[in-house]
Amino acid sequence: MASRGGMQPGFLNASRAGGPGSRGPARPQPTSALGRFWQNEVLAPEKRPGNLVILYSAGFFAAGVTLFRTLGKDIFVPVI
């Protein structure tokens, strides 16, 4: 079993912002629930890859909806 000093940061043992081993200064914690959610879930650097996947997926979906609303009648409805 690996000693605690040699463990790699992972999902369950990642350091929190402002703590030992963090990459930047501690973020101020807002008082409202929405502000805490925004800071802890949207702006947190450790959650950036997942948030970017969601952003790209939403953008791709919106582009598809726009494409089919613009060109869909020519693609799906046959001209008789």
Coordinates of N, CA and C in Angstrom, one line a residue:
M1 N 0.8 -1.2 0.0 CA 0.0 0.0 0.0 C 0.9 1.2 0.0
A2 N 0.5 2.2 -0.8 CA 1.4 3.4 -0.9 C 1.2 4.3 0.3
S3 N 2.3 5.0 0.7 CA 2.3 5.9 1.8 C 1.5 7.1 1.4
R4 N 0.9 7.8 2.4 CA 0.1 9.0 2.2 C 0.9 10.1 1.5
G5 N 2.2 10.2 1.8 CA 3.0 11.2 1.2 C 3.3 11.1 -0.3
G6 N 3.2 9.8 -0.8 CA 3.5 9.6 -2.2 C 2.2 9.5 -3.1
M7 N 1.0 9.7 -2.5 CA -0.2 9.6 -3.3 C -0.3 10.7 -4.3
Q8 N -0.9 10.4 -5.4 CA -1.2 11.3 -6.5 C -2.5 12.0 -6.2
P9 N -2.7 13.3 -6.5 CA -4.1 13.8 -6.3 C -5.0 13.2 -7.2
G10 N -6.2 12.9 -6.8 CA -7.2 12.2 -7.6 C -8.6 12.8 -7.3
F11 N -9.6 12.1 -7.6 CA -11.0 12.6 -7.5 C -11.3 12.8 -6.0
L12 N -11.0 11.8 -5.1 CA -11.4 11.9 -3.7 C -10.4 12.7 -2.9
N13 N -9.1 12.7 -3.3 CA -8.1 13.3 -2.4 C -7.5 14.6 -3.0
A14 N -8.2 15.2 -4.0 CA -7.7 16.5 -4.6 C -7.7 17.6 -3.6
S15 N -6.7 18.4 -3.7 CA -6.6 19.5 -2.7 C -7.6 20.6 -3.1
R16 N -8.1 21.3 -2.1 CA -9.1 22.3 -2.3 C -8.4 23.6 -2.6
A17 N -9.1 24.6 -3.1 CA -8.5 25.9 -3.5 C -8.0 26.6 -2.2
G18 N -6.8 27.1 -2.3 CA -6.2 27.8 -1.1 C -5.5 26.9 -0.1
G19 N -5.7 25.6 -0.2 CA -5.1 24.7 0.7 C -3.7 24.4 0.3
P20 N -3.0 23.5 1.0 CA -1.7 23.1 0.7 C -1.7 22.4 -0.7
G21 N -0.8 22.8 -1.5 CA -0.6 22.2 -2.9 C -1.6 22.8 -3.9
S22 N -2.3 23.8 -3.6 CA -3.2 24.4 -4.6 C -2.5 25.3 -5.5
R23 N -3.1 25.7 -6.6 CA -2.4 26.5 -7.6 C -2.6 27.9 -7.5
G24 N -3.4 28.4 -6.7 CA -3.7 29.8 -6.6 C -4.2 30.2 -5.3
P25 N -4.5 31.5 -5.1 CA -5.0 32.0 -3.9 C -6.4 31.5 -3.6
A26 N -6.8 31.5 -2.4 CA -8.2 31.0 -2.1 C -9.2 31.9 -2.7
R27 N -10.3 31.3 -3.2 CA -11.4 32.1 -3.8 C -12.3 32.5 -2.7
P28 N -12.7 33.8 -2.7 CA -13.7 34.2 -1.7 C -15.0 33.4 -1.8
Q29 N -15.6 33.0 -0.7 CA -16.8 32.2 -0.8 C -18.0 33.2 -0.7
P30 N -18.8 33.2 -1.7 CA -20.0 34.1 -1.7 C -21.0 33.6 -0.7
T31 N -21.9 34.4 -0.3 CA -22.9 34.0 0.8 C -24.2 33.4 0.2
S32 N -24.6 33.7 -1.0 CA -25.8 33.2 -1.5 C -25.6 31.8 -2.1
A33 N -26.6 31.0 -2.1 CA -26.5 29.6 -2.6 C -26.1 29.6 -4.1
L34 N -26.7 30.5 -4.8 CA -26.4 30.5 -6.3 C -24.9 30.9 -6.5
G35 N -24.4 31.9 -5.7 CA -23.0 32.3 -5.8 C -22.1 31.2 -5.4
R36 N -22.4 30.4 -4.3 CA -21.6 29.3 -3.9 C -21.6 28.2 -5.0
F37 N -22.8 27.9 -5.6 CA -22.8 27.0 -6.7 C -22.0 27.4 -7.9
W38 N -22.1 28.7 -8.3 CA -21.3 29.2 -9.4 C -19.8 29.0 -9.1
Q39 N -19.3 29.4 -7.9 CA -17.9 29.3 -7.6 C -17.4 27.9 -7.5
N40 N -18.2 27.0 -6.8 CA -17.7 25.6 -6.6 C -17.9 24.7 -7.7
E41 N -18.9 24.9 -8.6 CA -19.2 24.0 -9.6 C -18.9 24.5 -11.0
V42 N -19.0 25.8 -11.3 CA -18.8 26.3 -12.6 C -17.4 26.8 -12.8
L43 N -16.9 27.6 -11.9 CA -15.6 28.3 -12.0 C -14.4 27.5 -11.4
A44 N -14.7 26.4 -10.8 CA -13.6 25.6 -10.1 C -12.7 25.0 -11.2
P45 N -11.4 25.2 -11.1 CA -10.5 24.6 -12.1 C -10.5 23.1 -12.2
E46 N -10.8 22.4 -11.1 CA -10.8 21.0 -11.2 C -12.0 20.4 -11.9
K47 N -13.0 21.2 -12.1 CA -14.2 20.8 -12.8 C -14.3 21.4 -14.3
R48 N -13.2 22.1 -14.7 CA -13.2 22.7 -16.0 C -13.4 21.7 -17.2
P49 N -12.7 20.6 -17.2 CA -12.9 19.6 -18.3 C -14.3 19.2 -18.5
G50 N -15.0 18.8 -17.4 CA -16.4 18.4 -17.6 C -17.3 19.5 -18.0
N51 N -17.0 20.7 -17.5 CA -17.8 21.9 -17.9 C -17.6 22.2 -19.3
L52 N -16.4 22.1 -19.8 CA -16.2 22.4 -21.3 C -16.9 21.3 -22.1
V53 N -17.0 20.1 -21.7 CA -17.7 19.1 -22.5 C -19.2 19.5 -22.6
I54 N -19.7 19.9 -21.5 CA -21.1 20.3 -21.5 C -21.3 21.5 -22.4
L55 N -20.4 22.5 -22.3 CA -20.5 23.7 -23.1 C -20.4 23.3 -24.6
Y56 N -19.4 22.5 -25.0 CA -19.3 22.1 -26.4 C -20.6 21.3 -26.9
S57 N -21.1 20.4 -26.0 CA -22.3 19.7 -26.4 C -23.5 20.6 -26.6
A58 N -23.7 21.6 -25.7 CA -24.8 22.5 -25.9 C -24.6 23.3 -27.1
G59 N -23.4 23.7 -27.4 CA -23.1 24.5 -28.7 C -23.4 23.7 -29.9
F60 N -23.0 22.4 -29.9 CA -23.2 21.5 -31.0 C -24.7 21.3 -31.2
F61 N -25.4 21.1 -30.1 CA -26.9 20.9 -30.2 C -27.5 22.2 -30.8
A62 N -27.2 23.3 -30.3 CA -27.7 24.6 -30.8 C -27.4 24.8 -32.3
A63 N -26.2 24.4 -32.7 CA -25.9 24.6 -34.1 C -26.7 23.6 -35.0
G64 N -27.0 22.4 -34.5 CA -27.8 21.4 -35.2 C -29.2 21.9 -35.3
V65 N -29.8 22.4 -34.2 CA -31.1 23.0 -34.2 C -31.2 24.1 -35.2
T66 N -30.3 25.0 -35.2 CA -30.3 26.1 -36.1 C -30.2 25.7 -37.6
L67 N -29.3 24.7 -37.8 CA -29.2 24.2 -39.2 C -30.5 23.5 -39.7
F68 N -31.1 22.7 -38.9 CA -32.3 22.1 -39.3 C -33.5 23.0 -39.4
R69 N -33.5 24.0 -38.6 CA -34.6 25.0 -38.7 C -34.4 25.9 -40.0
T70 N -33.2 26.1 -40.4 CA -32.9 26.9 -41.6 C -33.1 26.0 -42.8
L71 N -32.5 24.8 -42.9 CA -32.4 24.0 -44.1 C -33.3 22.8 -44.0
G72 N -33.9 22.6 -42.9 CA -34.7 21.3 -42.7 C -35.8 21.1 -43.6
K73 N -36.5 22.2 -44.0 CA -37.7 22.0 -44.9 C -37.2 21.5 -46.3
D74 N -36.0 21.9 -46.7 CA -35.5 21.4 -48.0 C -34.9 20.0 -47.9
I75 N -34.5 19.6 -46.7 CA -33.9 18.3 -46.5 C -35.0 17.2 -46.3
F76 N -36.0 17.5 -45.4 CA -36.9 16.4 -45.0 C -38.2 16.4 -45.7
V77 N -38.6 17.5 -46.3 CA -39.9 17.5 -47.0 C -39.7 17.4 -48.5
P78 N -40.2 16.3 -49.1 CA -40.0 16.2 -50.6 C -40.8 17.2 -51.3
V79 N -40.3 17.7 -52.4 CA -41.1 18.6 -53.3 C -41.8 17.8 -54.3
I80 N -43.1 18.0 -54.3 CA -44.0 17.2 -55.2 C -44.4 18.0 -56.4

